[in-house]
Amino acid sequence: DAGVTQSPTHLIKTRGQHVTLRCSPISGHKSVSWYQQVLGQGPQFIFQYYEKEERGRGNFPDRFSARQFPNYSSELNVNALLLGDSALYLCASSLAAGVEQPQHFGDGTRLSIL
Amino acid sequence: QKEVEQDPGPLSVPEGAIVSLNCTYSNSAFQYFMWYRQYSRKGPELLMYTYSSGNKEDGRFTAQVDKSSKYISLFIRDSQPSDSATYLCAQAGSYQLTFGKGTKLSVIP
């Protein structure tokens, strides 16, 4: 079975631009979460979506937004890119929202801001 | 949610050694813990998933949670070069995982 798939794998943008990252969850999983991982650090939580509703938001500015579609895939949008947004963006899926649900990660999108 | 602390290493061991990786957590409200393995340029892979106190074993891997000291551990027996990776501990909160910084492990043949 396919795992979590993310696209694109790599992306180079310049400051001030906008970016859209995409994620397809494991088949049957209805919850998608987004994380940012800076080099040498653990992933930091950005958003969780379940059944197309935002269930949680981390400590990120309003430049970050996301949505989930009826097929449970998801997009993460980042506006007005800053140099500090350079990171690996990870998507994780789980069967449902809830603390007991293990989250499974994709290989991420590596975003570089010039 | 409060922090999860993890010694970033790096940790280098000879092949066949027993490896001990450790984290501490501060928020006692949440009792689900995970260990992820992350190879270079890959996403985190779920290794172990535990609830509350006690041990859980899966092959060469054992995860341990000590609620009294707020300590979580991962033991790797008979370590192999293929175990060389970054290991991340995580605590599950209401809707998010809180990760440690990760420990980079190298197993030398």
GROMACS .gro file of C-alpha atoms in nm:
model
  223
    1ASP     CA    1   0.000   0.000   0.000
    2ALA     CA    2   0.118   0.351  -0.075
    3GLY     CA    3   0.235   0.557   0.217
    4VAL     CA    4   0.193   0.931   0.260
    5THR     CA    5   0.295   1.105  -0.061
    6GLN     CA    6   0.407   1.465  -0.085
    7SER     CA    7   0.479   1.690  -0.381
    8PRO     CA    8   0.696   1.846  -0.493
    9THR     CA    9   1.002   1.684  -0.333
   10HIS     CA   10   1.216   1.995  -0.372
   11LEU     CA   11   1.131   2.359  -0.431
   12ILE     CA   12   1.335   2.677  -0.461
   13LYS     CA   13   1.164   3.012  -0.411
   14THR     CA   14   1.269   3.371  -0.347
   15ARG     CA   15   1.171   3.597  -0.061
   16GLY     CA   16   0.818   3.738  -0.087
   17GLN     CA   17   0.687   3.461  -0.310
   18HIS     CA   18   0.404   3.222  -0.231
   19VAL     CA   19   0.424   2.841  -0.220
   20THR     CA   20   0.173   2.553  -0.217
   21LEU     CA   21   0.273   2.210  -0.090
   22ARG     CA   22   0.057   1.902  -0.142
   23CYS     CA   23  -0.004   1.583   0.054
   24SER     CA   24  -0.197   1.261  -0.009
   25PRO     CA   25  -0.263   1.055   0.304
   26ILE     CA   26  -0.250   0.679   0.341
   27SER     CA   27  -0.566   0.524   0.199
   28GLY     CA   28  -0.836   0.519   0.467
   29HIS     CA   29  -0.672   0.789   0.679
   30LYS     CA   30  -0.894   1.089   0.740
   31SER     CA   31  -0.660   1.313   0.939
   32VAL     CA   32  -0.363   1.508   0.802
   33SER     CA   33  -0.107   1.708   0.999
   34TRP     CA   34   0.169   1.939   0.879
   35TYR     CA   35   0.507   1.988   1.045
   36GLN     CA   36   0.811   2.206   0.975
   37GLN     CA   37   1.156   2.058   1.036
   38VAL     CA   38   1.455   2.290   1.039
   39LEU     CA   39   1.798   2.131   0.998
   40GLY     CA   40   1.917   1.977   1.324
   41GLN     CA   41   1.581   2.011   1.499
   42GLY     CA   42   1.278   1.792   1.554
   43PRO     CA   43   0.959   1.859   1.356
   44GLN     CA   44   0.741   2.149   1.477
   45PHE     CA   45   0.362   2.120   1.453
   46ILE     CA   46   0.186   2.359   1.213
   47PHE     CA   47  -0.171   2.229   1.155
   48GLN     CA   48  -0.398   1.929   1.196
   49TYR     CA   49  -0.705   1.871   0.981
   50TYR     CA   50  -0.972   1.606   1.028
   51GLU     CA   51  -1.277   1.563   0.809
   52LYS     CA   52  -1.189   1.892   0.635
   53GLU     CA   53  -1.198   2.090   0.959
   54GLU     CA   54  -0.897   2.248   1.129
   55ARG     CA   55  -0.851   2.072   1.463
   56GLY     CA   56  -0.532   2.233   1.581
   57ARG     CA   57  -0.281   2.503   1.497
   58GLY     CA   58   0.075   2.548   1.614
   59ASN     CA   59   0.264   2.867   1.685
   60PHE     CA   60   0.308   2.983   1.326
   61PRO     CA   61   0.216   3.321   1.172
   62ASP     CA   62  -0.095   3.379   0.961
   63ARG     CA   63   0.120   3.355   0.648
   64PHE     CA   64   0.075   2.981   0.693
   65SER     CA   65  -0.260   2.832   0.595
   66ALA     CA   66  -0.389   2.492   0.497
   67ARG     CA   67  -0.696   2.309   0.383
   68GLN     CA   68  -0.819   1.953   0.342
   69PHE     CA   69  -1.021   1.832   0.047
   70PRO     CA   70  -1.313   1.584   0.033
   71ASN     CA   71  -1.071   1.306  -0.069
   72TYR     CA   72  -0.870   1.386   0.249
   73SER     CA   73  -0.569   1.520   0.060
   74SER     CA   74  -0.432   1.847   0.187
   75GLU     CA   75  -0.248   2.162   0.084
   76LEU     CA   76  -0.020   2.384   0.288
   77ASN     CA   77   0.015   2.741   0.167
   78VAL     CA   78   0.281   2.987   0.277
   79ASN     CA   79   0.264   3.353   0.170
   80ALA     CA   80   0.531   3.625   0.172
   81LEU     CA   81   0.815   3.375   0.209
   82LEU     CA   82   1.103   3.461   0.440
   83LEU     CA   83   1.454   3.318   0.448
   84GLY     CA   84   1.361   3.151   0.777
   85ASP     CA   85   1.091   2.946   0.606
   86SER     CA   86   1.364   2.730   0.450
   87ALA     CA   87   1.298   2.384   0.594
   88LEU     CA   88   1.168   2.034   0.532
   89TYR     CA   89   0.788   2.039   0.538
   90LEU     CA   90   0.641   1.710   0.651
   91CYS     CA   91   0.291   1.577   0.616
   92ALA     CA   92   0.161   1.304   0.846
   93SER     CA   93  -0.162   1.109   0.827
   94SER     CA   94  -0.361   0.907   1.081
   95LEU     CA   95  -0.687   0.715   1.077
   96ALA     CA   96  -0.858   0.983   1.282
   97ALA     CA   97  -0.776   1.278   1.501
   98GLY     CA   98  -0.704   1.199   1.862
   99VAL     CA   99  -0.410   1.150   2.092
  100GLU     CA  100  -0.416   0.770   2.058
  101GLN     CA  101  -0.378   0.770   1.679
  102PRO     CA  102  -0.023   0.705   1.553
  103GLN     CA  103   0.087   0.946   1.281
  104HIS     CA  104   0.272   0.826   0.971
  105PHE     CA  105   0.495   1.067   0.782
  106GLY     CA  106   0.580   1.125   0.418
  107ASP     CA  107   0.932   1.210   0.301
  108GLY     CA  108   0.856   1.580   0.293
  109THR     CA  109   0.906   1.875   0.064
  110ARG     CA  110   1.241   2.046   0.097
  111LEU     CA  111   1.184   2.421   0.054
  112SER     CA  112   1.476   2.655  -0.003
  113ILE     CA  113   1.429   3.032   0.003
  114LEU     CA  114   1.687   3.248  -0.174
  115GLN     CA  115   0.204   2.166   2.534
  116LYS     CA  116   0.536   2.169   2.712
  117GLU     CA  117   0.868   2.045   2.588
  118VAL     CA  118   1.034   1.713   2.523
  119GLU     CA  119   1.407   1.716   2.586
  120GLN     CA  120   1.646   1.487   2.399
  121ASP     CA  121   2.025   1.473   2.395
  122PRO     CA  122   2.119   1.544   2.031
  123GLY     CA  123   2.441   1.341   2.047
  124PRO     CA  124   2.596   1.248   1.812
  125LEU     CA  125   2.633   0.893   1.938
  126SER     CA  126   2.879   0.650   1.782
  127VAL     CA  127   2.887   0.279   1.875
  128PRO     CA  128   3.049  -0.037   1.735
  129GLU     CA  129   2.836  -0.291   1.553
  130GLY     CA  130   2.669  -0.533   1.794
  131ALA     CA  131   2.653  -0.287   2.084
  132ILE     CA  132   2.343  -0.214   2.289
  133VAL     CA  133   2.226   0.142   2.229
  134SER     CA  134   2.030   0.346   2.482
  135LEU     CA  135   1.848   0.660   2.367
  136ASN     CA  136   1.668   0.879   2.617
  137CYS     CA  137   1.422   1.168   2.647
  138THR     CA  138   1.250   1.354   2.926
  139TYR     CA  139   0.910   1.517   2.914
  140SER     CA  140   0.746   1.778   3.134
  141ASN     CA  141   0.371   1.748   3.064
  142SER     CA  142   0.217   1.456   3.253
  143ALA     CA  143  -0.128   1.510   3.101
  144PHE     CA  144  -0.047   1.307   2.788
  145GLN     CA  145   0.074   0.950   2.809
  146TYR     CA  146   0.120   0.837   2.448
  147PHE     CA  147   0.482   0.828   2.334
  148MET     CA  148   0.645   0.741   2.004
  149TRP     CA  149   0.992   0.676   1.870
  150TYR     CA  150   1.063   0.762   1.508
  151ARG     CA  151   1.370   0.681   1.298
  152GLN     CA  152   1.472   0.929   1.032
  153TYR     CA  153   1.727   0.850   0.764
  154SER     CA  154   1.901   1.134   0.584
  155ARG     CA  155   1.668   1.312   0.338
  156LYS     CA  156   1.374   1.097   0.441
  157GLY     CA  157   1.067   1.147   0.658
  158PRO     CA  158   1.037   1.006   1.012
  159GLU     CA  159   0.941   0.639   1.024
  160LEU     CA  160   0.734   0.518   1.320
  161LEU     CA  161   0.933   0.258   1.517
  162MET     CA  162   0.759   0.220   1.850
  163TYR     CA  163   0.433   0.343   2.002
  164THR     CA  164   0.369   0.313   2.374
  165TYR     CA  165   0.113   0.418   2.630
  166SER     CA  166   0.181   0.511   2.992
  167SER     CA  167   0.442   0.323   3.192
  168GLY     CA  168   0.613  -0.005   3.116
  169ASN     CA  169   0.807  -0.175   2.840
  170LYS     CA  170   0.720  -0.266   2.484
  171GLU     CA  171   0.939  -0.491   2.276
  172ASP     CA  172   0.955  -0.535   1.898
  173GLY     CA  173   1.242  -0.743   1.768
  174ARG     CA  174   1.569  -0.573   1.858
  175PHE     CA  175   1.389  -0.262   1.985
  176THR     CA  176   1.251  -0.200   2.336
  177ALA     CA  177   1.068   0.117   2.436
  178GLN     CA  178   1.038   0.203   2.803
  179VAL     CA  179   0.834   0.472   2.981
  180ASP     CA  180   0.892   0.571   3.344
  181LYS     CA  181   0.608   0.798   3.455
  182SER     CA  182   0.757   0.869   3.796
  183SER     CA  183   1.070   1.026   3.649
  184LYS     CA  184   0.907   1.145   3.321
  185TYR     CA  185   1.167   0.951   3.128
  186ILE     CA  186   1.128   0.762   2.799
  187SER     CA  187   1.392   0.533   2.652
  188LEU     CA  188   1.461   0.330   2.341
  189PHE     CA  189   1.701   0.037   2.356
  190ILE     CA  190   1.847  -0.121   2.043
  191ARG     CA  191   2.008  -0.463   2.085
  192ASP     CA  192   2.271  -0.605   1.850
  193SER     CA  193   2.299  -0.272   1.668
  194GLN     CA  194   2.365  -0.284   1.293
  195PRO     CA  195   2.515  -0.030   1.052
  196SER     CA  196   2.167  -0.001   0.900
  197ASP     CA  197   2.049   0.142   1.234
  198SER     CA  198   2.258   0.455   1.165
  199ALA     CA  199   2.001   0.734   1.156
  200THR     CA  200   1.851   1.011   1.367
  201TYR     CA  201   1.611   0.889   1.635
  202LEU     CA  202   1.328   1.119   1.742
  203CYS     CA  203   1.117   1.078   2.054
  204ALA     CA  204   0.771   1.233   2.056
  205GLN     CA  205   0.485   1.287   2.298
  206ALA     CA  206   0.131   1.290   2.160
  207GLY     CA  207  -0.086   1.580   2.274
  208SER     CA  208  -0.447   1.671   2.200
  209TYR     CA  209  -0.387   1.695   1.827
  210GLN     CA  210  -0.012   1.728   1.782
  211LEU     CA  211   0.314   1.550   1.837
  212THR     CA  212   0.582   1.731   2.036
  213PHE     CA  213   0.925   1.610   1.931
  214GLY     CA  214   1.266   1.613   2.088
  215LYS     CA  215   1.554   1.746   1.879
  216GLY     CA  216   1.663   1.396   1.774
  217THR     CA  217   1.976   1.191   1.848
  218LYS     CA  218   2.206   1.110   1.558
  219LEU     CA  219   2.332   0.752   1.587
  220SER     CA  220   2.621   0.600   1.393
  221VAL     CA  221   2.688   0.225   1.414
  222ILE     CA  222   3.043   0.152   1.303
  223PRO     CA  223   3.110  -0.185   1.130
   0.00000   0.00000   0.00000
